[in-house]
XYZ file of C-alpha atoms in Angstrom:
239
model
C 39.178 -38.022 92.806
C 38.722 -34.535 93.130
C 39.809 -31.825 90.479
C 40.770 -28.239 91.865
C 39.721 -25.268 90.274
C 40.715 -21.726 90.845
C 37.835 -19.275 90.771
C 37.393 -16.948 88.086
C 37.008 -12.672 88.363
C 34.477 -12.017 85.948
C 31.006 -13.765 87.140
C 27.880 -14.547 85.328
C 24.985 -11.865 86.557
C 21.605 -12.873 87.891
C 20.547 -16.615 88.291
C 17.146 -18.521 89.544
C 18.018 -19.935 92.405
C 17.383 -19.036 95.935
C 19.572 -16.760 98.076
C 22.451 -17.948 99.263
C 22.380 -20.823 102.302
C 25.973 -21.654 103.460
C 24.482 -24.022 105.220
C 23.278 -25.782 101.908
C 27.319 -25.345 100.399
C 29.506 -28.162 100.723
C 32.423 -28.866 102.836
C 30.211 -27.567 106.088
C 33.376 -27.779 108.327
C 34.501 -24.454 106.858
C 30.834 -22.517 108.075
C 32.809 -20.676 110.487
C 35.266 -18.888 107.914
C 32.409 -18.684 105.949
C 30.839 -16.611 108.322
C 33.596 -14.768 109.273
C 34.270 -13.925 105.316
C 30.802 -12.486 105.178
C 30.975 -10.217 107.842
C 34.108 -9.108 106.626
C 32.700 -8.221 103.629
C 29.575 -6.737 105.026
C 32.217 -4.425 107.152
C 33.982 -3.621 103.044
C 30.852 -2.721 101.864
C 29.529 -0.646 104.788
C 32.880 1.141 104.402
C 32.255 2.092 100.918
C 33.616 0.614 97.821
C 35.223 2.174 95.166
C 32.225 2.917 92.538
C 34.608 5.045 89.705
C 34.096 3.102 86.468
C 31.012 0.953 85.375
C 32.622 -2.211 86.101
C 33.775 -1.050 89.765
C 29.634 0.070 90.512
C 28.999 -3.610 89.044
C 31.164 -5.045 91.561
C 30.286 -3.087 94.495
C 26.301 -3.810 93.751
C 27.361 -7.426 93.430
C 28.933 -7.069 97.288
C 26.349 -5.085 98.419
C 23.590 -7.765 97.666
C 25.749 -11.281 98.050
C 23.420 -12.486 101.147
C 19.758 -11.334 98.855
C 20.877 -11.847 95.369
C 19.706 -14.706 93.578
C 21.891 -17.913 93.013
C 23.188 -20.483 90.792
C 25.769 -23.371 90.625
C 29.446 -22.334 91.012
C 30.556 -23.850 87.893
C 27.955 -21.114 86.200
C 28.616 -18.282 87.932
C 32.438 -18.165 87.516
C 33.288 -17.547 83.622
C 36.665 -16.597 81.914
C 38.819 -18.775 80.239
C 39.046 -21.044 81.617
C 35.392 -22.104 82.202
C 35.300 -20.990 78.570
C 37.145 -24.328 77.987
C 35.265 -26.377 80.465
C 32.254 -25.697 78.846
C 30.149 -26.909 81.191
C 26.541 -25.816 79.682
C 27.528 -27.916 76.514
C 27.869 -31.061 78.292
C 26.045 -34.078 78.026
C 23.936 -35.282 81.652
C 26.753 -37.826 82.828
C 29.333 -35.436 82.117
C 27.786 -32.785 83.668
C 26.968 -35.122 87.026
C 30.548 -36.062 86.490
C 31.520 -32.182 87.123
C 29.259 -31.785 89.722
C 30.786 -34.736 91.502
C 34.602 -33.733 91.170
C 35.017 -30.664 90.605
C 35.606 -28.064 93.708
C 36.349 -24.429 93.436
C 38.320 -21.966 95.836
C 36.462 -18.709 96.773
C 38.068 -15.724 98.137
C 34.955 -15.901 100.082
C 33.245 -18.785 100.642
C 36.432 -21.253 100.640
C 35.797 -24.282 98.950
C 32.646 -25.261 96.988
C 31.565 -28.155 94.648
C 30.559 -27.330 91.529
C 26.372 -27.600 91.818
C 26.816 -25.715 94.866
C 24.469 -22.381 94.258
C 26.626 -18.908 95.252
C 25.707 -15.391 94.142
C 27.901 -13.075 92.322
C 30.431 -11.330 94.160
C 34.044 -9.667 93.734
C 36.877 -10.439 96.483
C 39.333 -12.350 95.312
C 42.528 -13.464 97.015
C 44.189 -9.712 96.797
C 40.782 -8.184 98.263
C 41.648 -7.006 101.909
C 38.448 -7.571 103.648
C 38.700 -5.293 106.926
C 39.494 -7.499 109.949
C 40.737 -10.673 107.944
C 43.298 -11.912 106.258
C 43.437 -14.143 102.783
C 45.969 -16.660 104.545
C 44.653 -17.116 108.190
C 41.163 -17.266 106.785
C 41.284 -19.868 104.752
C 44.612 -21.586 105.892
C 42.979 -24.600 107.171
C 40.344 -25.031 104.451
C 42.119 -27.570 103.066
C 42.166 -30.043 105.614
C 38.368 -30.497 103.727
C 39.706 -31.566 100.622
C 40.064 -35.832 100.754
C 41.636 -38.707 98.258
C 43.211 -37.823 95.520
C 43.434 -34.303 94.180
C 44.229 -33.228 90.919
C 45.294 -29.457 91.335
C 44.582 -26.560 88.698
C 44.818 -23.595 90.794
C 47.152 -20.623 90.167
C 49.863 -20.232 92.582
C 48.169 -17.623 94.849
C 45.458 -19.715 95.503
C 47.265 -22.588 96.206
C 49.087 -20.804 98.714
C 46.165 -18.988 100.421
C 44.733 -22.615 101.012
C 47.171 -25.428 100.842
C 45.838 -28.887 100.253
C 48.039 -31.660 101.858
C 49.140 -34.043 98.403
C 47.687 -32.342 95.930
C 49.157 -33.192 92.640
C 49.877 -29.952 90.900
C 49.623 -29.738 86.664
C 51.908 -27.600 84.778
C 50.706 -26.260 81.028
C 53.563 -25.755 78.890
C 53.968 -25.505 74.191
C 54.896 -28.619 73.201
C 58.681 -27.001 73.440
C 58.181 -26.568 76.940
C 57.676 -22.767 77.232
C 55.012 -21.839 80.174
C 52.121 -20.661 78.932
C 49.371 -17.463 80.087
C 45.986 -17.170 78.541
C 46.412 -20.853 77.019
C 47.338 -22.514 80.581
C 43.604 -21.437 81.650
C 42.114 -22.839 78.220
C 44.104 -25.963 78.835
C 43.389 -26.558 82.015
C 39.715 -26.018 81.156
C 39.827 -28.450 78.304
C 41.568 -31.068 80.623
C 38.665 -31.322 83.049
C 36.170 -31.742 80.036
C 38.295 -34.632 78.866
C 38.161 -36.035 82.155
C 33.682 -35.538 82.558
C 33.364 -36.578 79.021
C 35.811 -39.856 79.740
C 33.710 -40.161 83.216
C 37.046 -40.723 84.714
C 38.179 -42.337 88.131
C 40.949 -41.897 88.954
C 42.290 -42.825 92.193
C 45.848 -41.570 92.306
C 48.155 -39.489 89.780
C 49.603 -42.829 88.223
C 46.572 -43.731 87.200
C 45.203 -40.498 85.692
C 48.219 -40.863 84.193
C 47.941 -44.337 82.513
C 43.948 -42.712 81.167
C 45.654 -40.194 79.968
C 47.856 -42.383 77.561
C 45.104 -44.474 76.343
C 42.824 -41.326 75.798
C 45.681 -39.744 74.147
C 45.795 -36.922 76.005
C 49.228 -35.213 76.257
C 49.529 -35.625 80.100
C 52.729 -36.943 81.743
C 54.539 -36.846 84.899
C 56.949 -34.469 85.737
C 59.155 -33.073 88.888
C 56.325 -32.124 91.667
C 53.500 -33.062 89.696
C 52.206 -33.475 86.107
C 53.087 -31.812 82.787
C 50.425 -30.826 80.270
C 50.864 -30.046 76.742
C 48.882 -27.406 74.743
C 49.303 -28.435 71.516
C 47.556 -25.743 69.598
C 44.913 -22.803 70.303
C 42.253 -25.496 69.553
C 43.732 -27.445 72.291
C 43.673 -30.688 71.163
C 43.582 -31.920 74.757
C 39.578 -31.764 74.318
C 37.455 -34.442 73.341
């Protein structure tokens, strides 16, 4: 089972770790694109990037340094919502080696990566037009990496900038069925500390499904996928 996570924009700073090694990441068959990413964005920085507001100079300082800056696991480094939810520094060892096991995130620039795999800060997401490349050719075969079953939490756009052959989408919605914004991240973040907290292992959606009902966690099936349902801001979903 593998759980798919979108990556975040805002990034942790700093981290202990050594520079980044894509040979170290997982999912080696994408070192190519990898490569190609990287010079793309050495070509965006060489350029000049856009340095106007404090947050902008952050960003570009980030770029500037992503092959010398110091690392530390992906499920660190990306923060937001989202990760807000997952909460992975508050987990307990099993859980944690749980995350590290299943979960795999979608970089605008280094494609797929598990969870303990150390990256640096950066900012390109999938809108960044890196000079020479494109989102969609870059990293449209990154998901012939992605095996078994996978449980799929990314937005839209990156779904679409790397399609993963049967991936089983989840859709957040209020228990009356309205789609939800800031909550879908939160829930979706909850959901995947249920599942490291449960140690789950689940081998298709049916059974995920069948957990889900004897964790009593609002998770059904629905047309194209699976439904979650946010109960509340606490999102009860959590355990």
């Amino acid at each position: 089972m593998i759980v798919l996570l979108p990556p975040s924009e805002t990034k942790a700073a700093g981290g202990t770790a050594e520079p980044l090694s894509t040979a170290s990441l997982g999912f080696p068959g994408l070192a190519v694109a990898r490569s190609r990413a990287l010079a793309a964005l050495d070509r965006l920085v060489a350029a000049g990037q856009d340095v106007s507001t404090p947050a902008k100079a952050r960003a570009a300082a980030d770029n500037a340094a992503v092959r010398d800056a110091p690392t530390m696991p992906a499920i660190e480094r990306y923060t937001g919502v989202l990760y807000d939810a997952l909460g992975a520094a508050s987990l307990d060892a099993d859980a944690r080696d749980w995350v590290d096991a299943h979960v795999v995130i979608q970089s605008a620039l280094l494609g797929f990566v598990r969870a303990s795999d150390r990256i640096p800060a950066y900012k390109v997401s999938e809108h960044t037009r890196l000079p020479g490349e494109r989102m969609r050719e870059l990293w449209s075969g990154a998901g012939d990496a992605i095996e078994g079953f996978a449980l799929d939490l990314r937005s839209k756009a990156y779904a679409a900038v790397a399609p993963v052959a049967g991936a089983v989408p989840v859709e957040i919605v209020s228990p009356d069925g309205r789609a939800l914004n800031h909550w879908n991240k939160a829930g979706k973040g909850a959901l995947v500390r249920s599942l490291a907290l449960a140690g789950v292992e689940a081998p298709s959606a049916d059974a995920l499904v069948a957990w889900a009902a004897s964790a009593d966690v609002p998770l059904t099936r629905a047309e194209g996928g699976l439904r979650l349902v946010v109960q509340d801001p606490r999102l009860v979903a959590a355990r």
